[in-house]
């Protein structure tokens, strides 16, 4: 950063190896600045109130809490937010709450942090405030335009092929020639196939963007898994061996869910696992209960998803495919994003799954397995803790 005078910057980070790494990055990004550290959001807010800090850098759920606290307190301090790569929802929440800049962990470097601090300080300065606001507005508008363009382009692409089938069938029917029963059946099949595909796309978009009201009841997790398994048994191509290896704990506590939607979520994950192994392989399905402790998943507890003493039910689905490219992991929940070959997926499955799990106040995590393949983990609240 090219600053005419030394500045004070606040870092909200734990006092551990991760925190030290962030401090190292901040020193590299702003060599002349004093780094003031805080380990908790309330401590960070006190230091921001009492010290003349020019900007703050914060990560994860603590960072989101600090952004909200700074906004509520009316402090004129820009906060740069660092989001875990698998928490795109936190990234969006931080931007909406007023973060001056947001960066995914995988994109974090001295250069990206230096640029973020530069624009944050530009925005804060009296002379540069208008320019900073205009830049921020331009970036937000550009992101929204690009997202809308991708969505429109993807919908058009997915609808165009089945629509061409319908037009082809309609043109054929318009010709003045008699039709045999066999030809008529083929034409009707074209029409139905095209219309069904369009309906599938529209239904998937609605499910991913605006799910209907839930019909919540207590259900068996293992029964949900069995129902989902039954619906994907014929998914693998003929001659391809896919082995389903189940390790489902008995006597699990019931989960409080909309059964049809949860079956759909598990079915999507199983379908993805099958499609990830075009030459066959093993799919592991595991279910078990877990009691959350005071030191586990602290970010989940702060957000009220799970508290110490709560019992959660975990569903794990793994495959032995090639995994997801690291540069694609940040995008897997985006609408119409897919790593599958053309014709094998619309790119709405994981977006739909994430929406279903979120509206159940559960959590989803998808990672690459060290030995290859993907592990999808769903964490659901039990009926007693919902």
mmCIF file of C-alpha atoms in Angstrom:
data_model
loop_
_atom_site.group_PDB
_atom_site.id
_atom_site.type_symbol
_atom_site.label_atom_id
_atom_site.label_comp_id
_atom_site.label_asym_id
_atom_site.label_seq_id
_atom_site.Cartn_x
_atom_site.Cartn_y
_atom_site.Cartn_z
ATOM 1 C CA UNK A 1 0.000 0.000 0.000
ATOM 2 C CA UNK A 2 1.241 3.439 -0.836
ATOM 3 C CA UNK A 3 0.276 5.500 2.168
ATOM 4 C CA UNK A 4 1.755 8.859 3.110
ATOM 5 C CA UNK A 5 1.635 8.016 6.788
ATOM 6 C CA UNK A 6 1.505 4.952 8.990
ATOM 7 C CA UNK A 7 -1.930 3.519 9.712
ATOM 8 C CA UNK A 8 -3.346 1.162 12.332
ATOM 9 C CA UNK A 9 -5.155 -1.933 11.123
ATOM 10 C CA UNK A 10 -7.166 -4.352 13.238
ATOM 11 C CA UNK A 11 -7.052 -8.103 12.696
ATOM 12 C CA UNK A 12 -9.794 -10.301 14.171
ATOM 13 C CA UNK A 13 -8.306 -13.798 14.258
ATOM 14 C CA UNK A 14 -7.710 -16.629 16.752
ATOM 15 C CA UNK A 15 -4.416 -16.722 18.637
ATOM 16 C CA UNK A 16 -3.149 -19.780 16.800
ATOM 17 C CA UNK A 17 -1.266 -20.793 13.665
ATOM 18 C CA UNK A 18 -4.065 -19.538 11.408
ATOM 19 C CA UNK A 19 -4.068 -16.160 13.155
ATOM 20 C CA UNK A 20 -0.294 -15.875 12.837
ATOM 21 C CA UNK A 21 -0.543 -16.626 9.120
ATOM 22 C CA UNK A 22 -3.079 -13.799 8.677
ATOM 23 C CA UNK A 23 -0.859 -11.419 10.651
ATOM 24 C CA UNK A 24 2.044 -12.335 8.359
ATOM 25 C CA UNK A 25 -0.089 -11.566 5.291
ATOM 26 C CA UNK A 26 -1.182 -8.218 6.739
ATOM 27 C CA UNK A 27 2.416 -7.209 7.492
ATOM 28 C CA UNK A 28 3.394 -8.117 3.933
ATOM 29 C CA UNK A 29 0.421 -6.206 2.492
ATOM 30 C CA UNK A 30 0.900 -3.095 4.644
ATOM 31 C CA UNK A 31 4.508 -2.853 5.793
ATOM 32 C CA UNK A 32 4.202 0.550 7.479
ATOM 33 C CA UNK A 33 1.006 -0.187 9.424
ATOM 34 C CA UNK A 34 0.584 -1.166 13.048
ATOM 35 C CA UNK A 35 -1.356 -4.423 13.398
ATOM 36 C CA UNK A 36 -3.739 -4.528 16.369
ATOM 37 C CA UNK A 37 -5.014 -8.025 17.158
ATOM 38 C CA UNK A 38 -8.285 -9.227 18.686
ATOM 39 C CA UNK A 39 -9.496 -12.783 19.231
ATOM 40 C CA UNK A 40 -13.252 -12.166 19.599
ATOM 41 C CA UNK A 41 -15.786 -9.868 17.903
ATOM 42 C CA UNK A 42 -16.622 -8.007 21.150
ATOM 43 C CA UNK A 43 -12.929 -7.409 21.841
ATOM 44 C CA UNK A 44 -12.429 -6.228 18.263
ATOM 45 C CA UNK A 45 -15.343 -3.788 18.545
ATOM 46 C CA UNK A 46 -13.918 -2.323 21.773
ATOM 47 C CA UNK A 47 -10.525 -1.795 20.154
ATOM 48 C CA UNK A 48 -12.074 -0.255 17.048
ATOM 49 C CA UNK A 49 -14.054 2.122 19.252
ATOM 50 C CA UNK A 50 -11.064 3.119 21.371
ATOM 51 C CA UNK A 51 -8.288 3.128 18.763
ATOM 52 C CA UNK A 52 -7.872 5.055 15.525
ATOM 53 C CA UNK A 53 -7.929 2.053 13.237
ATOM 54 C CA UNK A 54 -8.204 2.762 9.526
ATOM 55 C CA UNK A 55 -9.598 -0.657 8.595
ATOM 56 C CA UNK A 56 -10.236 -4.149 9.943
ATOM 57 C CA UNK A 57 -9.660 -7.631 8.530
ATOM 58 C CA UNK A 58 -11.823 -10.488 9.812
ATOM 59 C CA UNK A 59 -12.578 -14.076 8.836
ATOM 60 C CA UNK A 60 -15.507 -16.507 8.966
ATOM 61 C CA UNK A 61 -18.482 -16.236 11.298
ATOM 62 C CA UNK A 62 -16.592 -13.984 13.722
ATOM 63 C CA UNK A 63 -15.923 -11.641 10.828
ATOM 64 C CA UNK A 64 -19.609 -11.539 9.907
ATOM 65 C CA UNK A 65 -20.479 -10.768 13.532
ATOM 66 C CA UNK A 66 -17.944 -7.915 13.546
ATOM 67 C CA UNK A 67 -19.317 -6.423 10.321
ATOM 68 C CA UNK A 68 -22.811 -6.362 11.822
ATOM 69 C CA UNK A 69 -21.522 -4.909 15.122
ATOM 70 C CA UNK A 70 -19.575 -2.156 13.326
ATOM 71 C CA UNK A 71 -22.673 -1.273 11.317
ATOM 72 C CA UNK A 72 -24.929 -1.265 14.410
ATOM 73 C CA UNK A 73 -22.452 0.946 16.286
ATOM 74 C CA UNK A 74 -22.281 3.402 13.394
ATOM 75 C CA UNK A 75 -18.480 3.172 13.145
ATOM 76 C CA UNK A 76 -16.857 4.483 9.973
ATOM 77 C CA UNK A 77 -14.378 1.613 9.711
ATOM 78 C CA UNK A 78 -14.261 -0.562 6.577
ATOM 79 C CA UNK A 79 -14.070 -4.302 7.254
ATOM 80 C CA UNK A 80 -12.426 -6.679 4.794
ATOM 81 C CA UNK A 81 -14.008 -10.126 5.038
ATOM 82 C CA UNK A 82 -12.235 -13.438 4.376
ATOM 83 C CA UNK A 83 -14.596 -16.326 3.588
ATOM 84 C CA UNK A 84 -13.815 -20.050 3.814
ATOM 85 C CA UNK A 85 -13.906 -21.586 0.333
ATOM 86 C CA UNK A 86 -16.846 -23.883 1.176
ATOM 87 C CA UNK A 87 -18.956 -21.117 2.749
ATOM 88 C CA UNK A 88 -20.243 -19.120 -0.187
ATOM 89 C CA UNK A 89 -23.312 -18.176 1.841
ATOM 90 C CA UNK A 90 -21.075 -16.385 4.383
ATOM 91 C CA UNK A 91 -19.429 -14.509 1.510
ATOM 92 C CA UNK A 92 -22.836 -13.281 0.304
ATOM 93 C CA UNK A 93 -24.027 -12.439 3.830
ATOM 94 C CA UNK A 94 -20.884 -10.411 4.508
ATOM 95 C CA UNK A 95 -21.297 -8.382 1.318
ATOM 96 C CA UNK A 96 -24.942 -7.769 2.155
ATOM 97 C CA UNK A 97 -24.053 -6.746 5.740
ATOM 98 C CA UNK A 98 -21.642 -4.060 4.514
ATOM 99 C CA UNK A 99 -18.176 -5.587 4.086
ATOM 100 C CA UNK A 100 -16.011 -3.185 2.090
ATOM 101 C CA UNK A 101 -14.376 -6.115 0.311
ATOM 102 C CA UNK A 102 -14.782 -9.912 0.473
ATOM 103 C CA UNK A 103 -12.119 -12.467 -0.458
ATOM 104 C CA UNK A 104 -12.220 -16.277 -0.528
ATOM 105 C CA UNK A 105 -9.397 -17.989 1.392
ATOM 106 C CA UNK A 106 -8.047 -19.621 -1.778
ATOM 107 C CA UNK A 107 -7.698 -16.168 -3.372
ATOM 108 C CA UNK A 108 -5.938 -14.620 -0.354
ATOM 109 C CA UNK A 109 -2.398 -13.323 -0.927
ATOM 110 C CA UNK A 110 -0.385 -10.226 0.029
ATOM 111 C CA UNK A 111 -1.365 -8.645 -3.308
ATOM 112 C CA UNK A 112 -5.126 -9.280 -3.016
ATOM 113 C CA UNK A 113 -5.103 -8.113 0.601
ATOM 114 C CA UNK A 114 -3.078 -5.025 -0.318
ATOM 115 C CA UNK A 115 -5.588 -4.128 -3.046
ATOM 116 C CA UNK A 116 -8.514 -4.675 -0.689
ATOM 117 C CA UNK A 117 -6.915 -2.449 1.961
ATOM 118 C CA UNK A 118 -6.140 0.201 -0.636
ATOM 119 C CA UNK A 119 -9.745 0.451 -1.778
ATOM 120 C CA UNK A 120 -11.026 0.230 1.799
ATOM 121 C CA UNK A 121 -8.885 3.201 2.834
ATOM 122 C CA UNK A 122 -9.811 5.036 -0.348
ATOM 123 C CA UNK A 123 -13.473 4.558 0.478
ATOM 124 C CA UNK A 124 -12.931 5.772 4.053
ATOM 125 C CA UNK A 125 -10.984 8.925 3.176
ATOM 126 C CA UNK A 126 -13.057 12.076 2.804
ATOM 127 C CA UNK A 127 -11.564 12.916 -0.582
ATOM 128 C CA UNK A 128 -11.919 9.402 -1.944
ATOM 129 C CA UNK A 129 -15.264 8.450 -0.410
ATOM 130 C CA UNK A 130 -17.320 9.344 -3.487
ATOM 131 C CA UNK A 131 -14.922 7.476 -5.758
ATOM 132 C CA UNK A 132 -14.983 4.485 -3.430
ATOM 133 C CA UNK A 133 -18.779 4.405 -3.319
ATOM 134 C CA UNK A 134 -18.982 4.666 -7.088
ATOM 135 C CA UNK A 135 -16.461 1.841 -7.515
ATOM 136 C CA UNK A 136 -18.354 -0.370 -5.083
ATOM 137 C CA UNK A 137 -21.651 0.352 -6.827
ATOM 138 C CA UNK A 138 -20.090 -0.420 -10.198
ATOM 139 C CA UNK A 139 -18.666 -3.732 -8.962
ATOM 140 C CA UNK A 140 -21.998 -4.784 -7.413
ATOM 141 C CA UNK A 141 -23.903 -3.811 -10.564
ATOM 142 C CA UNK A 142 -21.390 -5.663 -12.737
ATOM 143 C CA UNK A 143 -21.612 -8.810 -10.590
ATOM 144 C CA UNK A 144 -25.405 -8.746 -10.702
ATOM 145 C CA UNK A 145 -25.401 -8.218 -14.466
ATOM 146 C CA UNK A 146 -22.934 -11.055 -15.005
ATOM 147 C CA UNK A 147 -24.941 -13.401 -12.748
ATOM 148 C CA UNK A 148 -28.168 -12.533 -14.566
ATOM 149 C CA UNK A 149 -26.492 -13.004 -17.944
ATOM 150 C CA UNK A 150 -25.140 -16.431 -16.921
ATOM 151 C CA UNK A 151 -28.557 -17.452 -15.603
ATOM 152 C CA UNK A 152 -30.388 -16.293 -18.731
ATOM 153 C CA UNK A 153 -27.821 -17.914 -21.027
ATOM 154 C CA UNK A 154 -27.965 -21.210 -19.120
ATOM 155 C CA UNK A 155 -31.768 -21.332 -19.118
ATOM 156 C CA UNK A 156 -31.848 -20.544 -22.851
ATOM 157 C CA UNK A 157 -29.302 -23.286 -23.535
ATOM 158 C CA UNK A 158 -31.184 -25.880 -21.499
ATOM 159 C CA UNK A 159 -34.576 -25.020 -23.013
ATOM 160 C CA UNK A 160 -33.442 -24.621 -26.641
ATOM 161 C CA UNK A 161 -32.768 -28.321 -27.304
ATOM 162 C CA UNK A 162 -36.114 -29.694 -26.073
ATOM 163 C CA UNK A 163 -37.886 -26.757 -27.728
ATOM 164 C CA UNK A 164 -36.312 -27.725 -31.058
ATOM 165 C CA UNK A 165 -37.785 -31.223 -30.635
ATOM 166 C CA UNK A 166 -41.239 -29.750 -30.124
ATOM 167 C CA UNK A 167 -40.888 -27.480 -33.186
ATOM 168 C CA UNK A 168 -39.629 -30.410 -35.271
ATOM 169 C CA UNK A 169 -42.610 -32.520 -34.252
ATOM 170 C CA UNK A 170 -45.054 -29.665 -34.911
ATOM 171 C CA UNK A 171 -43.583 -29.063 -38.393
ATOM 172 C CA UNK A 172 -43.913 -32.756 -39.174
ATOM 173 C CA UNK A 173 -47.585 -32.765 -38.106
ATOM 174 C CA UNK A 174 -48.244 -29.736 -40.305
ATOM 175 C CA UNK A 175 -47.333 -31.671 -43.487
ATOM 176 C CA UNK A 176 -50.392 -32.858 -45.502
ATOM 177 C CA UNK A 177 -49.667 -36.580 -45.351
ATOM 178 C CA UNK A 178 -51.344 -39.465 -43.510
ATOM 179 C CA UNK A 179 -49.658 -40.803 -40.405
ATOM 180 C CA UNK A 180 -49.313 -44.421 -39.397
ATOM 181 C CA UNK A 181 -49.807 -45.360 -35.751
ATOM 182 C CA UNK A 182 -46.069 -45.938 -35.366
ATOM 183 C CA UNK A 183 -45.143 -42.517 -36.802
ATOM 184 C CA UNK A 184 -47.818 -40.802 -34.720
ATOM 185 C CA UNK A 185 -46.450 -42.504 -31.584
ATOM 186 C CA UNK A 186 -42.922 -41.278 -32.405
ATOM 187 C CA UNK A 187 -44.148 -37.703 -32.914
ATOM 188 C CA UNK A 188 -46.070 -37.775 -29.649
ATOM 189 C CA UNK A 189 -42.968 -39.126 -27.916
ATOM 190 C CA UNK A 190 -40.913 -36.190 -29.261
ATOM 191 C CA UNK A 191 -43.508 -33.720 -28.003
ATOM 192 C CA UNK A 192 -43.739 -35.296 -24.573
ATOM 193 C CA UNK A 193 -39.969 -35.632 -24.197
ATOM 194 C CA UNK A 194 -39.378 -32.004 -25.122
ATOM 195 C CA UNK A 195 -42.142 -30.708 -22.869
ATOM 196 C CA UNK A 196 -40.996 -32.891 -19.968
ATOM 197 C CA UNK A 197 -37.435 -31.604 -20.282
ATOM 198 C CA UNK A 198 -38.592 -27.970 -20.201
ATOM 199 C CA UNK A 199 -40.778 -28.736 -17.198
ATOM 200 C CA UNK A 200 -37.782 -30.349 -15.469
ATOM 201 C CA UNK A 201 -35.643 -27.238 -16.011
ATOM 202 C CA UNK A 202 -38.362 -24.856 -14.788
ATOM 203 C CA UNK A 203 -39.160 -27.039 -11.763
ATOM 204 C CA UNK A 204 -35.471 -27.286 -10.854
ATOM 205 C CA UNK A 205 -34.983 -23.519 -11.099
ATOM 206 C CA UNK A 206 -37.992 -22.901 -8.860
ATOM 207 C CA UNK A 207 -36.805 -25.529 -6.369
ATOM 208 C CA UNK A 208 -33.355 -23.973 -6.208
ATOM 209 C CA UNK A 209 -34.533 -20.366 -5.997
ATOM 210 C CA UNK A 210 -37.894 -20.392 -4.233
ATOM 211 C CA UNK A 211 -38.779 -23.655 -2.461
ATOM 212 C CA UNK A 212 -42.366 -24.095 -1.373
ATOM 213 C CA UNK A 213 -43.588 -24.388 2.212
ATOM 214 C CA UNK A 214 -42.193 -27.389 4.057
ATOM 215 C CA UNK A 215 -44.280 -30.254 5.401
ATOM 216 C CA UNK A 216 -42.151 -30.986 8.483
ATOM 217 C CA UNK A 217 -42.565 -34.238 10.407
ATOM 218 C CA UNK A 218 -40.357 -36.668 12.336
ATOM 219 C CA UNK A 219 -38.820 -39.230 9.954
ATOM 220 C CA UNK A 220 -36.246 -42.011 9.984
ATOM 221 C CA UNK A 221 -32.965 -41.005 8.347
ATOM 222 C CA UNK A 222 -32.277 -44.548 7.169
ATOM 223 C CA UNK A 223 -35.706 -44.805 5.535
ATOM 224 C CA UNK A 224 -35.002 -41.565 3.667
ATOM 225 C CA UNK A 225 -31.695 -43.032 2.463
ATOM 226 C CA UNK A 226 -33.365 -46.287 1.350
ATOM 227 C CA UNK A 227 -36.040 -44.405 -0.604
ATOM 228 C CA UNK A 228 -33.403 -42.294 -2.338
ATOM 229 C CA UNK A 229 -31.316 -45.388 -3.132
ATOM 230 C CA UNK A 230 -34.304 -47.113 -4.692
ATOM 231 C CA UNK A 231 -34.792 -44.203 -7.100
ATOM 232 C CA UNK A 232 -31.202 -44.301 -8.456
ATOM 233 C CA UNK A 233 -30.645 -48.054 -8.832
ATOM 234 C CA UNK A 234 -30.939 -47.876 -12.627
ATOM 235 C CA UNK A 235 -28.901 -44.661 -13.042
ATOM 236 C CA UNK A 236 -25.629 -46.373 -13.943
ATOM 237 C CA UNK A 237 -25.271 -47.288 -17.654
ATOM 238 C CA UNK A 238 -25.652 -50.940 -18.637
ATOM 239 C CA UNK A 239 -22.483 -52.930 -18.033
ATOM 240 C CA UNK A 240 -21.095 -50.471 -15.447
ATOM 241 C CA UNK A 241 -20.718 -51.887 -11.942
ATOM 242 C CA UNK A 242 -21.572 -49.481 -9.119
ATOM 243 C CA UNK A 243 -21.415 -50.895 -5.588
ATOM 244 C CA UNK A 244 -23.445 -49.268 -2.812
ATOM 245 C CA UNK A 245 -21.685 -49.834 0.515
ATOM 246 C CA UNK A 246 -23.957 -48.965 3.424
ATOM 247 C CA UNK A 247 -22.889 -48.289 6.989
ATOM 248 C CA UNK A 248 -26.055 -46.923 8.580
ATOM 249 C CA UNK A 249 -26.320 -46.881 12.361
ATOM 250 C CA UNK A 250 -29.389 -48.488 13.900
ATOM 251 C CA UNK A 251 -31.803 -46.721 16.262
ATOM 252 C CA UNK A 252 -30.931 -43.218 15.095
ATOM 253 C CA UNK A 253 -33.043 -40.392 16.528
ATOM 254 C CA UNK A 254 -35.709 -39.141 14.112
ATOM 255 C CA UNK A 255 -35.008 -36.020 12.055
ATOM 256 C CA UNK A 256 -37.588 -33.248 11.658
ATOM 257 C CA UNK A 257 -37.765 -32.772 7.888
ATOM 258 C CA UNK A 258 -39.924 -32.545 4.811
ATOM 259 C CA UNK A 259 -39.487 -36.160 3.727
ATOM 260 C CA UNK A 260 -40.011 -35.650 -0.022
ATOM 261 C CA UNK A 261 -37.488 -32.804 -0.176
ATOM 262 C CA UNK A 262 -34.895 -34.608 1.937
ATOM 263 C CA UNK A 263 -35.222 -37.726 -0.238
ATOM 264 C CA UNK A 264 -34.695 -35.451 -3.238
ATOM 265 C CA UNK A 265 -31.550 -33.956 -1.651
ATOM 266 C CA UNK A 266 -30.034 -37.390 -0.948
ATOM 267 C CA UNK A 267 -31.055 -38.596 -4.430
ATOM 268 C CA UNK A 268 -29.231 -35.662 -6.045
ATOM 269 C CA UNK A 269 -26.041 -36.498 -4.112
ATOM 270 C CA UNK A 270 -26.266 -40.196 -5.031
ATOM 271 C CA UNK A 271 -26.840 -39.279 -8.676
ATOM 272 C CA UNK A 272 -23.779 -37.041 -8.645
ATOM 273 C CA UNK A 273 -21.723 -39.865 -7.120
ATOM 274 C CA UNK A 274 -22.841 -42.316 -9.824
ATOM 275 C CA UNK A 275 -22.157 -39.842 -12.631
ATOM 276 C CA UNK A 276 -18.684 -39.129 -11.187
ATOM 277 C CA UNK A 277 -17.691 -42.772 -11.858
ATOM 278 C CA UNK A 278 -18.303 -43.408 -15.587
ATOM 279 C CA UNK A 279 -16.370 -46.692 -15.405
ATOM 280 C CA UNK A 280 -17.934 -47.818 -12.133
ATOM 281 C CA UNK A 281 -16.761 -47.833 -8.530
ATOM 282 C CA UNK A 282 -17.939 -47.741 -4.934
ATOM 283 C CA UNK A 283 -20.409 -45.391 -3.290
ATOM 284 C CA UNK A 284 -20.327 -45.248 0.486
ATOM 285 C CA UNK A 285 -23.471 -44.306 2.395
ATOM 286 C CA UNK A 286 -23.036 -43.724 6.116
ATOM 287 C CA UNK A 287 -25.383 -42.411 8.808
ATOM 288 C CA UNK A 288 -24.692 -41.789 12.486
ATOM 289 C CA UNK A 289 -25.654 -39.559 15.399
ATOM 290 C CA UNK A 290 -23.378 -36.966 16.953
ATOM 291 C CA UNK A 291 -23.605 -34.919 20.148
ATOM 292 C CA UNK A 292 -22.119 -31.443 19.705
ATOM 293 C CA UNK A 293 -19.726 -30.228 22.371
ATOM 294 C CA UNK A 294 -18.855 -26.703 23.463
ATOM 295 C CA UNK A 295 -15.544 -26.757 21.565
ATOM 296 C CA UNK A 296 -16.801 -28.255 18.320
ATOM 297 C CA UNK A 297 -18.044 -26.287 15.313
ATOM 298 C CA UNK A 298 -17.958 -23.015 17.248
ATOM 299 C CA UNK A 299 -19.070 -21.094 14.152
ATOM 300 C CA UNK A 300 -22.211 -23.240 13.909
ATOM 301 C CA UNK A 301 -23.009 -22.535 17.560
ATOM 302 C CA UNK A 302 -22.564 -18.794 17.147
ATOM 303 C CA UNK A 303 -24.973 -18.807 14.210
ATOM 304 C CA UNK A 304 -27.511 -20.857 16.180
ATOM 305 C CA UNK A 305 -27.448 -23.882 13.865
ATOM 306 C CA UNK A 306 -26.292 -26.294 16.570
ATOM 307 C CA UNK A 307 -25.517 -25.719 20.236
ATOM 308 C CA UNK A 308 -23.518 -27.690 22.775
ATOM 309 C CA UNK A 309 -25.563 -30.718 23.807
ATOM 310 C CA UNK A 310 -27.616 -30.826 20.597
ATOM 311 C CA UNK A 311 -27.825 -34.173 18.829
ATOM 312 C CA UNK A 312 -27.355 -34.112 15.080
ATOM 313 C CA UNK A 313 -27.702 -36.864 12.504
ATOM 314 C CA UNK A 314 -24.975 -37.054 9.874
ATOM 315 C CA UNK A 315 -25.388 -38.500 6.375
ATOM 316 C CA UNK A 316 -22.162 -39.098 4.442
ATOM 317 C CA UNK A 317 -22.098 -40.017 0.756
ATOM 318 C CA UNK A 318 -18.735 -40.734 -0.853
ATOM 319 C CA UNK A 319 -17.560 -41.944 -4.243
ATOM 320 C CA UNK A 320 -14.333 -43.232 -5.792
ATOM 321 C CA UNK A 321 -14.364 -40.939 -8.821
ATOM 322 C CA UNK A 322 -11.806 -38.305 -9.802
ATOM 323 C CA UNK A 323 -13.074 -35.606 -7.441
ATOM 324 C CA UNK A 324 -13.829 -31.949 -8.191
ATOM 325 C CA UNK A 325 -11.084 -29.704 -9.605
ATOM 326 C CA UNK A 326 -9.872 -27.400 -6.838
ATOM 327 C CA UNK A 327 -10.574 -24.293 -8.907
ATOM 328 C CA UNK A 328 -14.213 -25.402 -9.295
ATOM 329 C CA UNK A 329 -15.008 -26.069 -5.627
ATOM 330 C CA UNK A 330 -16.035 -22.452 -4.982
ATOM 331 C CA UNK A 331 -18.659 -22.636 -7.730
ATOM 332 C CA UNK A 332 -20.373 -25.987 -7.140
ATOM 333 C CA UNK A 333 -23.480 -24.435 -5.545
ATOM 334 C CA UNK A 334 -24.029 -21.918 -8.354
ATOM 335 C CA UNK A 335 -27.099 -22.316 -10.545
ATOM 336 C CA UNK A 336 -26.357 -24.174 -13.798
ATOM 337 C CA UNK A 337 -22.732 -24.800 -12.856
ATOM 338 C CA UNK A 338 -21.780 -28.392 -13.650
ATOM 339 C CA UNK A 339 -18.637 -30.430 -14.241
ATOM 340 C CA UNK A 340 -20.599 -33.167 -16.017
ATOM 341 C CA UNK A 341 -20.488 -33.801 -19.764
ATOM 342 C CA UNK A 342 -23.233 -32.265 -21.896
ATOM 343 C CA UNK A 343 -26.537 -34.051 -21.498
ATOM 344 C CA UNK A 344 -25.683 -35.532 -18.085
ATOM 345 C CA UNK A 345 -26.823 -32.663 -15.884
ATOM 346 C CA UNK A 346 -28.471 -29.255 -15.880
ATOM 347 C CA UNK A 347 -26.265 -27.923 -13.079
ATOM 348 C CA UNK A 348 -29.072 -27.427 -10.573
ATOM 349 C CA UNK A 349 -28.549 -30.449 -8.339
ATOM 350 C CA UNK A 350 -26.178 -29.028 -5.723
ATOM 351 C CA UNK A 351 -27.858 -25.619 -5.750
ATOM 352 C CA UNK A 352 -31.129 -27.408 -4.969
ATOM 353 C CA UNK A 353 -29.530 -29.627 -2.308
ATOM 354 C CA UNK A 354 -27.969 -26.646 -0.531
ATOM 355 C CA UNK A 355 -31.274 -24.753 -0.535
ATOM 356 C CA UNK A 356 -33.123 -27.790 0.870
ATOM 357 C CA UNK A 357 -30.573 -28.302 3.655
ATOM 358 C CA UNK A 358 -30.459 -24.605 4.553
ATOM 359 C CA UNK A 359 -34.218 -24.251 4.920
ATOM 360 C CA UNK A 360 -34.084 -27.232 7.309
ATOM 361 C CA UNK A 361 -31.462 -25.341 9.383
ATOM 362 C CA UNK A 362 -28.954 -28.037 8.524
ATOM 363 C CA UNK A 363 -25.480 -27.807 7.020
ATOM 364 C CA UNK A 364 -23.833 -29.270 3.924
ATOM 365 C CA UNK A 365 -20.118 -29.699 3.256
ATOM 366 C CA UNK A 366 -18.606 -31.128 0.066
ATOM 367 C CA UNK A 367 -14.899 -31.885 -0.091
ATOM 368 C CA UNK A 368 -12.450 -33.958 -2.093
ATOM 369 C CA UNK A 369 -11.309 -37.155 -0.400
ATOM 370 C CA UNK A 370 -7.538 -37.561 0.128
ATOM 371 C CA UNK A 371 -7.586 -40.904 -1.714
ATOM 372 C CA UNK A 372 -9.745 -39.636 -4.576
ATOM 373 C CA UNK A 373 -13.419 -38.989 -5.078
ATOM 374 C CA UNK A 374 -15.806 -36.692 -3.237
ATOM 375 C CA UNK A 375 -17.323 -36.735 0.240
ATOM 376 C CA UNK A 376 -20.678 -35.011 0.793
ATOM 377 C CA UNK A 377 -21.734 -34.562 4.419
ATOM 378 C CA UNK A 378 -25.211 -33.497 5.511
ATOM 379 C CA UNK A 379 -25.803 -32.507 9.143
ATOM 380 C CA UNK A 380 -29.456 -32.472 10.210
ATOM 381 C CA UNK A 381 -31.179 -31.536 13.441
ATOM 382 C CA UNK A 382 -33.064 -34.238 15.237
ATOM 383 C CA UNK A 383 -36.761 -33.867 16.015
ATOM 384 C CA UNK A 384 -35.964 -33.237 19.704
ATOM 385 C CA UNK A 385 -33.717 -30.246 18.875
ATOM 386 C CA UNK A 386 -35.617 -28.665 15.966
#
